[in-house]
Amino acid sequence: MALFQTVLRIARSAAPAALAALVAGCGGSGGGDDSIDGSGGGGTQFIDANHYSAAAGASLSTPSEATGVTHRTLTLGASTIAYTATAGHLSALDASQAPEASIFYVAYTADGAAAATRPVTFFFNGGPGSASIWLHLGSFAPRRLSTGVPATTQAVPFPYVDNAESLIDTSDLVFVDAVGTGLSEAISPRTNQDFWGVDKDAAVLRDFIQRWLAVNGRSASPLFVFGESYGSTRVPVLARLLETAGQRVHGVVELSSIVDYNSNCSVSGGTPTINCAGFLPSYAAVGDWWHVASSGTSDLDADIAAVRSYADATYRPDADAWLANGTLPPADHIAALVAFTGLGAGTWQQRFDMDFDTFRHHLISNTTLGVYDGRMSALVGTPLAADDDPSNSFVEPGFQSEIRTLLPELGYTNPSTYVLSSNAIASWDFSHAGRALPDVVPDLGAALALDPQMKVLFLGGEHDLITPFHQTELDVARLGAGAPVALHFHPGGHMTYLDDGSRPLMKAELAAFYASATGAR
């Protein structure tokens, strides 16, 4: 995920195109083997003297492709996996083999695996303007931060622990920072701004993936691309470009996705223009969590199924009428919404096409709920509510702290600030395929047409208020019956993998997905 402190401030004043950027996306070390050479083989340290900048006009004149390398092990169940961690830069090259950008990445690769059959997965967070730190430190790498979400009691620095749900037993993992994030920067004469757009961003990351595969002798490996938040907008375009270039993509994973900005009502900001029916089941899940939804039961799945049906059959046409002429539905319709969500009738009457911002500020008196996880809250006026999103404010300091510690432990040292989130969203070119805002469902369809064997998996959290799961269901339905797409949603927020109950479920679904996509048993 990508998490930003700035997105809500932007949302208060920005035009709709800039508001599209609102969908961004979101410790000390302890335990395990953190030595530079944990398994006894020759690790290397690299002190990178380059200064990296995330400024729009920044440009690197002396790129380096040296890396830090460490060797480690992870025990998963009865198996102990030896793996190599590599941290550093690799230059993306254009069609003429001219360098475009110096891309920072951290790769975890299993030792001794057969390259022809060992999958490799490239991970991208969102923003646009977010580094891959959230997926890298929170999801399926060999180690992860233990945050205790949705509770907000875990102290910073968060414990950095061996990850029992790591995907290293299934795939090699490459966490990639887009240009102008982390430590990635354009190479002169290009500047970061040259790659800040839907199509330009996907094209340079295609070039990076192809270069990484070639340099590492992995062009025949089963290839997967994994995107979170805006990364889920990026990845369908990226998959289409890779397939068009002749590089087969075995699988696409979309987490907390926004595949059509034109159908997501959060993009319209303070002025309602888009029907919010896709958000209603998420509102109900949050109301259930806070025990304010009178129709809620102990069976969240059944509750969501009922609200999903109501959203499509009743709320959607009601909201269309309200958007068209301000007509409110009959009183019993509003009463049903109050029962489903716990949000008061007066709020529904004032803003019937209910946006997530109004919902989270009015559900519980004097309380701000998280944008990225509606189960997390803070009293108005407290430090955790200062940036108007407790689900961001709680986790971000721990991630900032850990990345500063981790990179030197991986053998890579650099004096620059690792940029969690840049200002790319302020000048991002969101236009795509003739529209002012991207709709990448056709890109996903085109990639599937190029490669009918490609598989697609959508994952997400039922309490995510910025990229709601039912809107994803509605958008994905456009691919038509029979599309090789699976969808799984679990309790949790935008960074669903932070939930200790949902992460094992996601790992099992991912393992089955990889087996299906590669034809493995």
Short mmCIF file of C-alpha atoms in Angstrom, two decimals:
data_model
loop_
_atom_site.label_atom_id
_atom_site.label_comp_id
_atom_site.label_asym_id
_atom_site.label_seq_id
_atom_site.Cartn_x
_atom_site.Cartn_y
_atom_site.Cartn_z
CA MET A 1 0.00 0.00 0.00
CA ALA A 2 0.99 3.47 -0.10
CA LEU A 3 0.32 5.63 2.85
CA PHE A 4 0.62 9.40 2.74
CA GLN A 5 0.29 12.13 5.31
CA THR A 6 -0.43 14.61 2.52
CA VAL A 7 -3.31 13.02 0.64
CA LEU A 8 -6.13 14.31 2.80
CA ARG A 9 -4.76 17.85 2.80
CA ILE A 10 -4.59 17.64 -0.99
CA ALA A 11 -8.14 16.33 -1.10
CA ARG A 12 -9.53 19.33 0.71
CA SER A 13 -8.53 21.76 -2.05
CA ALA A 14 -7.56 19.90 -5.22
CA ALA A 15 -9.38 19.63 -8.52
CA PRO A 16 -10.83 16.21 -9.41
CA ALA A 17 -7.81 15.19 -11.50
CA ALA A 18 -5.46 15.90 -8.62
CA LEU A 19 -7.90 14.20 -6.26
CA ALA A 20 -7.28 11.00 -8.14
CA ALA A 21 -3.94 10.94 -6.35
CA LEU A 22 -5.80 10.51 -3.07
CA VAL A 23 -5.90 6.79 -3.74
CA ALA A 24 -2.26 6.40 -2.74
CA GLY A 25 -2.12 3.23 -1.89
CA CYS A 26 -0.26 2.75 3.22
CA GLY A 27 11.28 -0.33 14.11
CA GLY A 28 14.26 -1.78 15.29
CA SER A 29 15.46 -5.15 14.20
CA GLY A 30 15.08 -8.18 16.41
CA GLY A 31 15.19 -11.95 16.04
CA GLY A 32 16.44 -14.04 13.15
CA ASP A 33 19.92 -13.82 11.65
CA ASP A 34 20.87 -10.23 10.85
CA SER A 35 24.59 -10.63 10.20
CA ILE A 36 26.00 -9.44 6.90
CA ASP A 37 26.77 -13.04 6.14
CA GLY A 38 24.17 -15.01 8.10
CA SER A 39 24.79 -18.37 6.45
CA GLY A 40 28.54 -18.31 6.22
CA GLY A 41 28.83 -17.45 2.49
CA GLY A 42 30.45 -14.33 1.06
CA GLY A 43 28.21 -11.36 1.63
CA THR A 44 29.31 -7.93 0.41
CA GLN A 45 28.80 -4.40 1.63
CA PHE A 46 28.42 -1.48 -0.74
CA ILE A 47 28.76 2.14 0.31
CA ASP A 48 26.98 4.15 -2.37
CA ALA A 49 28.24 7.75 -2.45
CA ASN A 50 25.57 8.98 -4.88
CA HIS A 51 23.01 11.49 -3.67
CA TYR A 52 19.47 10.56 -4.72
CA SER A 53 16.65 13.07 -5.00
CA ALA A 54 12.89 12.69 -5.42
CA ALA A 55 12.45 16.23 -6.76
CA ALA A 56 10.62 16.56 -10.07
CA GLY A 57 13.63 18.05 -11.87
CA ALA A 58 16.24 15.75 -10.33
CA SER A 59 18.59 13.82 -12.57
CA LEU A 60 21.43 11.42 -11.78
CA SER A 61 24.65 11.77 -13.75
CA THR A 62 26.70 8.83 -12.42
CA PRO A 63 24.49 5.78 -11.89
CA SER A 64 25.94 2.77 -10.10
CA GLU A 65 24.81 -0.84 -10.37
CA ALA A 66 26.85 -2.16 -7.44
CA THR A 67 24.81 -3.89 -4.72
CA GLY A 68 24.95 -5.01 -1.15
CA VAL A 69 24.53 -8.76 -0.73
CA THR A 70 23.70 -10.81 2.37
CA HIS A 71 22.96 -14.48 2.91
CA ARG A 72 20.28 -15.65 5.30
CA THR A 73 17.92 -18.46 6.19
CA LEU A 74 14.26 -18.66 7.12
CA THR A 75 12.45 -21.61 8.64
CA LEU A 76 8.90 -22.11 7.37
CA GLY A 77 7.21 -25.09 8.92
CA ALA A 78 9.53 -28.06 8.57
CA SER A 79 11.65 -26.44 5.85
CA THR A 80 14.64 -24.14 6.18
CA ILE A 81 15.14 -21.92 3.14
CA ALA A 82 18.53 -20.39 2.39
CA TYR A 83 18.18 -17.16 0.45
CA THR A 84 20.19 -14.20 -0.77
CA ALA A 85 19.16 -10.58 -0.22
CA THR A 86 20.41 -8.06 -2.78
CA ALA A 87 19.95 -4.30 -2.34
CA GLY A 88 20.98 -1.66 -4.84
CA HIS A 89 20.27 -0.10 -8.21
CA LEU A 90 19.84 -1.32 -11.75
CA SER A 91 19.46 0.97 -14.74
CA ALA A 92 16.36 0.66 -16.89
CA LEU A 93 17.31 0.89 -20.56
CA ASP A 94 15.16 2.14 -23.41
CA ALA A 95 14.75 0.45 -26.80
CA SER A 96 18.09 1.89 -27.97
CA GLN A 97 19.78 0.62 -24.78
CA ALA A 98 20.23 4.16 -23.48
CA PRO A 99 19.88 4.45 -19.69
CA GLU A 100 16.58 5.94 -18.51
CA ALA A 101 16.48 5.65 -14.74
CA SER A 102 18.43 4.16 -11.86
CA ILE A 103 15.88 1.95 -10.09
CA PHE A 104 16.41 0.96 -6.47
CA TYR A 105 15.27 -2.52 -5.50
CA VAL A 106 15.65 -5.17 -2.82
CA ALA A 107 15.51 -8.77 -4.06
CA TYR A 108 15.17 -11.97 -2.03
CA THR A 109 16.12 -15.05 -4.05
CA ALA A 110 16.18 -18.67 -2.90
CA ASP A 111 19.59 -20.29 -3.15
CA GLY A 112 20.01 -23.26 -5.49
CA ALA A 113 16.59 -22.97 -7.19
CA ALA A 114 16.20 -23.83 -10.88
CA ALA A 115 15.84 -20.55 -12.77
CA ALA A 116 13.58 -22.02 -15.45
CA THR A 117 10.90 -23.08 -12.97
CA ARG A 118 11.38 -20.74 -10.01
CA PRO A 119 8.83 -17.89 -10.14
CA VAL A 120 9.94 -14.30 -9.62
CA THR A 121 7.55 -11.60 -8.42
CA PHE A 122 7.97 -7.84 -8.77
CA PHE A 123 6.17 -5.77 -6.12
CA PHE A 124 4.99 -2.19 -6.54
CA ASN A 125 3.30 0.13 -4.07
CA GLY A 126 1.21 3.06 -5.15
CA GLY A 127 0.68 6.73 -4.66
CA PRO A 128 1.69 7.58 -7.26
CA GLY A 129 4.83 8.65 -5.46
CA SER A 130 5.13 5.85 -2.88
CA ALA A 131 8.15 3.64 -2.40
CA SER A 132 7.70 -0.11 -2.08
CA ILE A 133 8.48 0.04 1.65
CA TRP A 134 4.93 -0.95 2.70
CA LEU A 135 4.88 -4.23 0.81
CA HIS A 136 8.56 -4.81 1.51
CA LEU A 137 8.41 -4.43 5.30
CA GLY A 138 4.81 -5.42 5.90
CA SER A 139 3.70 -8.23 3.61
CA PHE A 140 5.48 -11.35 2.29
CA ALA A 141 9.23 -10.77 2.48
CA PRO A 142 11.24 -13.16 4.68
CA ARG A 143 10.90 -10.72 7.58
CA ARG A 144 8.18 -8.24 8.43
CA LEU A 145 7.19 -5.56 10.90
CA SER A 146 4.75 -6.69 13.59
CA THR A 147 2.37 -3.75 14.04
CA GLY A 148 -0.52 -5.28 15.98
CA VAL A 149 -3.03 -3.55 13.68
CA PRO A 150 -5.89 -2.72 14.16
CA ALA A 151 -4.86 -2.02 17.76
CA THR A 152 -2.78 1.14 18.18
CA THR A 153 -0.85 0.05 21.25
CA GLN A 154 2.32 -1.39 19.71
CA ALA A 155 5.29 0.82 20.53
CA VAL A 156 7.68 2.15 17.90
CA PRO A 157 10.07 0.76 16.81
CA PHE A 158 7.85 -2.14 15.77
CA PRO A 159 9.42 -5.60 16.20
CA TYR A 160 10.98 -6.84 12.96
CA VAL A 161 10.34 -10.58 12.96
CA ASP A 162 10.75 -13.71 10.86
CA ASN A 163 7.70 -13.92 8.60
CA ALA A 164 5.80 -17.20 8.87
CA GLU A 165 3.72 -16.12 5.85
CA SER A 166 6.63 -15.21 3.61
CA LEU A 167 6.31 -16.10 -0.08
CA ILE A 168 10.01 -16.97 -0.33
CA ASP A 169 9.00 -20.65 -0.30
CA THR A 170 6.95 -20.01 -3.45
CA SER A 171 8.66 -17.25 -5.42
CA ASP A 172 11.69 -15.00 -5.52
CA LEU A 173 10.66 -11.50 -4.45
CA VAL A 174 11.80 -8.16 -5.89
CA PHE A 175 10.54 -4.98 -4.22
CA VAL A 176 10.83 -2.05 -6.62
CA ASP A 177 10.80 1.70 -6.02
CA ALA A 178 9.30 3.71 -8.89
CA VAL A 179 11.22 6.73 -10.22
CA GLY A 180 11.26 9.55 -7.69
CA THR A 181 10.54 7.28 -4.70
CA GLY A 182 12.79 5.46 -2.26
CA LEU A 183 16.24 5.90 -3.81
CA SER A 184 15.23 5.69 -7.49
CA GLU A 185 16.06 8.57 -9.80
CA ALA A 186 16.06 9.42 -13.50
CA ILE A 187 19.38 9.32 -15.33
CA SER A 188 20.55 12.48 -17.13
CA PRO A 189 19.40 13.97 -19.47
CA ARG A 190 16.02 12.68 -18.27
CA THR A 191 14.44 13.94 -15.05
CA ASN A 192 12.11 12.30 -12.56
CA GLN A 193 9.19 14.28 -13.98
CA ASP A 194 9.70 12.57 -17.35
CA PHE A 195 8.39 9.34 -15.80
CA TRP A 196 5.51 10.78 -13.75
CA GLY A 197 2.50 9.59 -15.69
CA VAL A 198 0.41 6.45 -16.10
CA ASP A 199 2.00 5.35 -19.36
CA LYS A 200 5.54 6.67 -18.84
CA ASP A 201 5.77 5.07 -15.41
CA ALA A 202 4.62 1.67 -16.64
CA ALA A 203 6.99 1.80 -19.62
CA VAL A 204 10.14 2.47 -17.58
CA LEU A 205 9.21 -0.24 -15.07
CA ARG A 206 8.70 -2.67 -17.97
CA ASP A 207 12.23 -1.80 -19.08
CA PHE A 208 13.53 -2.36 -15.55
CA ILE A 209 11.87 -5.77 -15.26
CA GLN A 210 13.23 -6.92 -18.60
CA ARG A 211 16.72 -5.71 -17.65
CA TRP A 212 16.61 -7.40 -14.24
CA LEU A 213 15.49 -10.68 -15.80
CA ALA A 214 18.23 -10.51 -18.42
CA VAL A 215 21.04 -9.53 -16.04
CA ASN A 216 20.07 -12.25 -13.57
CA GLY A 217 19.51 -14.99 -16.15
CA ARG A 218 15.81 -15.20 -15.31
CA SER A 219 14.07 -14.45 -18.59
CA ALA A 220 12.57 -17.96 -18.64
CA SER A 221 11.33 -17.82 -15.02
CA PRO A 222 7.57 -17.69 -14.44
CA LEU A 223 6.88 -13.98 -14.02
CA PHE A 224 4.40 -12.36 -11.62
CA VAL A 225 3.65 -8.70 -10.98
CA PHE A 226 2.06 -7.56 -7.72
CA GLY A 227 0.54 -4.10 -7.25
CA GLU A 228 -1.04 -2.41 -4.24
CA SER A 229 -3.30 0.69 -4.38
CA TYR A 230 -2.08 2.84 -7.32
CA GLY A 231 0.24 -0.09 -7.92
CA SER A 232 -2.92 -1.95 -8.95
CA THR A 233 -3.46 0.74 -11.60
CA ARG A 234 0.16 0.44 -12.71
CA VAL A 235 0.32 -3.35 -12.97
CA PRO A 236 -2.38 -4.01 -15.65
CA VAL A 237 -0.68 -1.47 -17.93
CA LEU A 238 2.68 -3.02 -17.10
CA ALA A 239 1.40 -6.54 -17.84
CA ARG A 240 0.04 -5.44 -21.21
CA LEU A 241 3.35 -3.76 -22.10
CA LEU A 242 5.37 -6.82 -21.07
CA GLU A 243 3.15 -9.18 -23.05
CA THR A 244 3.32 -6.87 -26.07
CA ALA A 245 7.12 -6.91 -25.78
CA GLY A 246 7.09 -10.72 -25.85
CA GLN A 247 7.71 -11.27 -22.12
CA ARG A 248 5.11 -13.66 -20.78
CA VAL A 249 3.41 -12.74 -17.48
CA HIS A 250 2.11 -15.79 -15.65
CA GLY A 251 0.15 -13.95 -13.01
CA VAL A 252 -1.08 -10.55 -11.86
CA VAL A 253 -1.86 -9.87 -8.19
CA GLU A 254 -3.96 -6.80 -7.35
CA LEU A 255 -4.20 -5.74 -3.71
CA SER A 256 -6.49 -2.97 -2.44
CA SER A 257 -7.14 -2.11 -6.03
CA ILE A 258 -8.40 0.85 -7.98
CA VAL A 259 -8.61 -0.20 -11.61
CA ASP A 260 -11.00 2.55 -12.77
CA TYR A 261 -10.61 6.01 -11.28
CA ASN A 262 -13.76 7.05 -13.08
CA SER A 263 -15.95 4.72 -11.00
CA ASN A 264 -14.38 5.34 -7.56
CA CYS A 265 -16.41 7.98 -5.74
CA SER A 266 -13.49 9.05 -3.54
CA VAL A 267 -11.93 10.61 -6.62
CA SER A 268 -14.68 13.25 -6.78
CA GLY A 269 -13.61 14.66 -3.42
CA GLY A 270 -15.94 17.14 -1.75
CA THR A 271 -18.33 17.43 -4.70
CA PRO A 272 -20.33 14.24 -5.25
CA THR A 273 -20.35 13.25 -8.90
CA ILE A 274 -19.84 9.47 -8.84
CA ASN A 275 -22.24 6.92 -7.40
CA CYS A 276 -20.85 5.53 -4.10
CA ALA A 277 -22.77 2.23 -4.09
CA GLY A 278 -19.50 0.33 -4.33
CA PHE A 279 -18.52 1.73 -0.92
CA LEU A 280 -21.65 0.73 1.00
CA PRO A 281 -20.57 -2.82 1.99
CA SER A 282 -17.32 -1.40 3.41
CA TYR A 283 -19.30 1.14 5.44
CA ALA A 284 -21.40 -1.74 6.78
CA ALA A 285 -18.29 -3.75 7.70
CA VAL A 286 -16.90 -0.76 9.61
CA GLY A 287 -20.26 -0.21 11.32
CA ASP A 288 -20.24 -3.89 12.31
CA TRP A 289 -16.75 -3.53 13.75
CA TRP A 290 -17.76 -0.61 15.94
CA HIS A 291 -21.03 -2.34 16.98
CA VAL A 292 -23.17 0.57 15.78
CA ALA A 293 -24.88 -1.24 12.88
CA SER A 294 -28.14 -2.55 14.32
CA SER A 295 -28.56 -5.08 11.51
CA GLY A 296 -25.10 -6.54 12.08
CA THR A 297 -24.74 -10.14 13.22
CA SER A 298 -21.86 -12.35 14.27
CA ASP A 299 -21.48 -13.47 10.65
CA LEU A 300 -19.64 -10.68 8.80
CA ASP A 301 -19.71 -12.56 5.49
CA ALA A 302 -23.49 -12.89 5.63
CA ASP A 303 -23.87 -9.24 6.62
CA ILE A 304 -21.69 -8.12 3.71
CA ALA A 305 -23.60 -10.32 1.27
CA ALA A 306 -26.90 -8.71 2.32
CA VAL A 307 -25.52 -5.18 2.02
CA ARG A 308 -23.87 -5.97 -1.31
CA SER A 309 -27.25 -6.99 -2.74
CA TYR A 310 -28.96 -3.92 -1.30
CA ALA A 311 -26.23 -1.63 -2.67
CA ASP A 312 -26.68 -2.93 -6.20
CA ALA A 313 -30.46 -3.25 -6.30
CA THR A 314 -31.65 -0.33 -4.18
CA TYR A 315 -28.97 2.10 -3.08
CA ARG A 316 -27.43 2.57 -6.52
CA PRO A 317 -30.63 3.80 -8.22
CA ASP A 318 -31.47 5.88 -5.15
CA ALA A 319 -28.04 7.54 -5.30
CA ASP A 320 -28.40 8.15 -9.04
CA ALA A 321 -31.64 10.01 -8.39
CA TRP A 322 -30.05 12.06 -5.62
CA LEU A 323 -27.08 12.97 -7.83
CA ALA A 324 -29.39 13.94 -10.70
CA ASN A 325 -31.86 16.16 -8.86
CA GLY A 326 -31.35 15.95 -5.10
CA THR A 327 -34.32 13.65 -4.57
CA LEU A 328 -34.15 11.59 -1.40
CA PRO A 329 -35.60 8.07 -1.35
CA PRO A 330 -38.46 6.92 0.89
CA ALA A 331 -37.84 7.00 4.63
CA ASP A 332 -37.61 3.22 4.87
CA HIS A 333 -34.64 3.24 2.47
CA ILE A 334 -32.78 5.67 4.71
CA ALA A 335 -33.74 3.57 7.75
CA ALA A 336 -32.20 0.53 6.05
CA LEU A 337 -28.93 2.43 5.51
CA VAL A 338 -28.88 3.48 9.16
CA ALA A 339 -29.38 -0.14 10.21
CA PHE A 340 -26.68 -1.42 7.85
CA THR A 341 -24.02 1.12 8.83
CA GLY A 342 -24.94 2.84 12.11
CA LEU A 343 -24.54 6.26 10.46
CA GLY A 344 -27.34 8.62 11.51
CA ALA A 345 -30.34 9.44 9.33
CA GLY A 346 -29.51 13.14 9.35
CA THR A 347 -26.11 12.53 7.79
CA TRP A 348 -27.62 10.33 5.08
CA GLN A 349 -30.19 13.04 4.30
CA GLN A 350 -27.51 15.71 3.98
CA ARG A 351 -25.12 13.66 1.86
CA PHE A 352 -27.04 10.71 0.49
CA ASP A 353 -24.36 9.66 -2.00
CA MET A 354 -22.11 8.91 0.95
CA ASP A 355 -18.39 9.54 0.49
CA PHE A 356 -15.85 7.87 2.77
CA ASP A 357 -14.70 11.15 4.33
CA THR A 358 -18.16 12.15 5.54
CA PHE A 359 -18.78 8.60 6.75
CA ARG A 360 -15.62 8.25 8.82
CA HIS A 361 -15.95 11.67 10.45
CA HIS A 362 -19.60 11.21 11.46
CA LEU A 363 -19.98 7.54 12.38
CA ILE A 364 -18.76 7.99 15.96
CA SER A 365 -18.99 11.29 17.82
CA ASN A 366 -15.74 13.23 18.34
CA THR A 367 -13.80 10.43 16.67
CA THR A 368 -11.82 10.20 13.43
CA LEU A 369 -11.72 6.78 11.75
CA GLY A 370 -8.87 5.70 9.53
CA VAL A 371 -9.01 6.15 5.77
CA TYR A 372 -6.94 3.07 5.12
CA ASP A 373 -8.44 1.02 7.94
CA GLY A 374 -11.82 2.02 9.33
CA ARG A 375 -11.23 -0.17 12.41
CA MET A 376 -8.56 2.27 13.64
CA SER A 377 -9.60 5.47 15.37
CA ALA A 378 -8.46 8.46 17.37
CA LEU A 379 -10.27 11.09 19.39
CA VAL A 380 -10.41 14.45 17.65
CA GLY A 381 -7.60 16.67 18.91
CA THR A 382 -5.27 13.84 19.94
CA PRO A 383 -1.85 13.35 18.30
CA LEU A 384 -2.98 10.24 16.41
CA ALA A 385 -5.73 12.29 14.75
CA ALA A 386 -3.48 15.25 13.90
CA ASP A 387 -3.02 14.27 10.25
CA ASP A 388 -6.67 13.17 9.93
CA ASP A 389 -5.88 9.49 9.39
CA PRO A 390 -4.95 7.44 12.45
CA SER A 391 -4.43 4.32 10.33
CA ASN A 392 -1.61 6.15 8.53
CA SER A 393 -0.22 8.10 11.48
CA PHE A 394 0.11 4.96 13.59
CA VAL A 395 2.09 2.80 11.17
CA GLU A 396 4.25 5.25 9.22
CA PRO A 397 6.85 6.09 11.92
CA GLY A 398 7.62 2.40 12.43
CA PHE A 399 8.22 1.87 8.72
CA GLN A 400 10.39 4.99 8.50
CA SER A 401 12.45 3.79 11.43
CA GLU A 402 12.99 0.26 10.15
CA ILE A 403 14.09 1.11 6.60
CA ARG A 404 16.93 3.23 7.99
CA THR A 405 18.09 0.23 10.02
CA LEU A 406 17.45 -2.47 7.45
CA LEU A 407 19.33 -1.23 4.38
CA PRO A 408 22.77 -1.22 6.06
CA GLU A 409 21.99 -4.67 7.45
CA LEU A 410 21.39 -5.76 3.85
CA GLY A 411 24.87 -4.50 2.98
CA TYR A 412 23.75 -1.25 1.33
CA THR A 413 24.66 2.15 2.78
CA ASN A 414 23.83 5.55 1.30
CA PRO A 415 23.72 9.06 2.82
CA SER A 416 20.48 10.05 1.04
CA THR A 417 17.07 10.08 2.65
CA TYR A 418 14.97 7.10 1.62
CA VAL A 419 11.80 8.83 0.37
CA LEU A 420 8.67 7.01 1.49
CA SER A 421 6.39 9.32 -0.49
CA SER A 422 7.39 12.01 -2.95
CA ASN A 423 5.41 14.90 -4.38
CA ALA A 424 4.86 13.06 -7.67
CA ILE A 425 1.09 13.10 -7.19
CA ALA A 426 1.04 16.89 -7.52
CA SER A 427 2.12 16.79 -11.17
CA TRP A 428 1.28 13.23 -12.22
CA ASP A 429 -0.20 12.77 -15.69
CA PHE A 430 -3.25 10.63 -14.95
CA SER A 431 -4.44 10.60 -18.56
CA HIS A 432 -4.60 7.20 -20.19
CA ALA A 433 -6.16 5.76 -23.33
CA GLY A 434 -7.87 9.02 -24.24
CA ARG A 435 -9.35 9.69 -20.80
CA ALA A 436 -8.34 12.25 -18.19
CA LEU A 437 -8.30 9.58 -15.47
CA PRO A 438 -7.17 5.99 -15.95
CA ASP A 439 -9.39 2.98 -16.51
CA VAL A 440 -7.10 -0.03 -16.75
CA VAL A 441 -9.75 -2.74 -16.98
CA PRO A 442 -9.25 -2.69 -20.78
CA ASP A 443 -5.47 -3.06 -20.25
CA LEU A 444 -6.07 -6.13 -18.13
CA GLY A 445 -8.44 -7.49 -20.76
CA ALA A 446 -5.85 -6.83 -23.48
CA ALA A 447 -3.13 -8.64 -21.50
CA LEU A 448 -5.45 -11.62 -21.04
CA ALA A 449 -6.23 -11.62 -24.74
CA LEU A 450 -2.51 -11.68 -25.53
CA ASP A 451 -1.98 -14.52 -23.07
CA PRO A 452 -5.14 -16.49 -22.21
CA GLN A 453 -3.14 -18.59 -19.74
CA MET A 454 -2.42 -15.58 -17.54
CA LYS A 455 -4.13 -15.69 -14.14
CA VAL A 456 -5.30 -12.72 -12.06
CA LEU A 457 -5.89 -12.56 -8.30
CA PHE A 458 -7.59 -9.68 -6.47
CA LEU A 459 -7.11 -9.35 -2.71
CA GLY A 460 -8.24 -6.69 -0.26
CA GLY A 461 -9.59 -5.64 3.10
CA GLU A 462 -13.25 -5.37 4.02
CA HIS A 463 -12.55 -2.31 6.21
CA ASP A 464 -10.58 -0.35 3.59
CA LEU A 465 -12.41 2.95 3.03
CA ILE A 466 -10.34 4.26 0.10
CA THR A 467 -10.32 1.32 -2.35
CA PRO A 468 -13.45 -0.58 -1.30
CA PHE A 469 -13.68 -4.24 -2.18
CA HIS A 470 -17.17 -4.12 -3.73
CA GLN A 471 -16.13 -1.40 -6.15
CA THR A 472 -13.37 -3.75 -7.23
CA GLU A 473 -15.95 -6.50 -7.74
CA LEU A 474 -18.06 -4.20 -9.91
CA ASP A 475 -15.10 -3.09 -12.00
CA VAL A 476 -13.70 -6.60 -12.48
CA ALA A 477 -17.12 -7.86 -13.61
CA ARG A 478 -16.55 -5.89 -16.81
CA LEU A 479 -14.02 -8.54 -17.88
CA GLY A 480 -16.96 -10.86 -18.40
CA ALA A 481 -17.88 -14.34 -17.28
CA GLY A 482 -15.12 -16.90 -17.61
CA ALA A 483 -12.22 -14.49 -17.14
CA PRO A 484 -9.39 -16.21 -15.22
CA VAL A 485 -9.84 -13.96 -12.21
CA ALA A 486 -10.20 -14.83 -8.51
CA LEU A 487 -11.24 -12.40 -5.78
CA HIS A 488 -10.70 -12.83 -2.03
CA PHE A 489 -11.42 -10.22 0.64
CA HIS A 490 -10.75 -10.46 4.35
CA PRO A 491 -11.06 -8.46 7.56
CA GLY A 492 -8.53 -5.67 7.37
CA GLY A 493 -7.69 -2.36 5.82
CA HIS A 494 -5.75 -1.15 2.80
CA MET A 495 -2.65 -2.96 4.05
CA THR A 496 -4.63 -6.13 4.63
CA TYR A 497 -1.44 -8.10 5.27
CA LEU A 498 -0.88 -6.21 8.56
CA ASP A 499 -3.84 -8.08 10.05
CA ASP A 500 -2.47 -11.15 11.81
CA GLY A 501 -5.66 -13.13 11.14
CA SER A 502 -5.94 -12.29 7.45
CA ARG A 503 -2.29 -12.59 6.43
CA PRO A 504 -2.22 -16.43 6.73
CA LEU A 505 -5.38 -16.63 4.63
CA MET A 506 -3.79 -14.42 1.98
CA LYS A 507 -0.63 -16.54 1.99
CA ALA A 508 -2.66 -19.71 1.38
CA GLU A 509 -4.58 -18.05 -1.46
CA LEU A 510 -1.37 -16.77 -3.02
CA ALA A 511 0.29 -20.19 -2.80
CA ALA A 512 -2.69 -21.79 -4.55
CA PHE A 513 -2.70 -19.00 -7.14
CA TYR A 514 0.98 -19.48 -7.98
CA ALA A 515 0.47 -23.23 -8.32
CA SER A 516 -2.46 -22.68 -10.67
CA ALA A 517 -0.63 -20.08 -12.76
CA THR A 518 2.49 -22.22 -13.17
CA GLY A 519 0.75 -25.57 -13.52
CA ALA A 520 2.49 -26.84 -10.38
CA ARG A 521 0.92 -29.38 -8.06
#
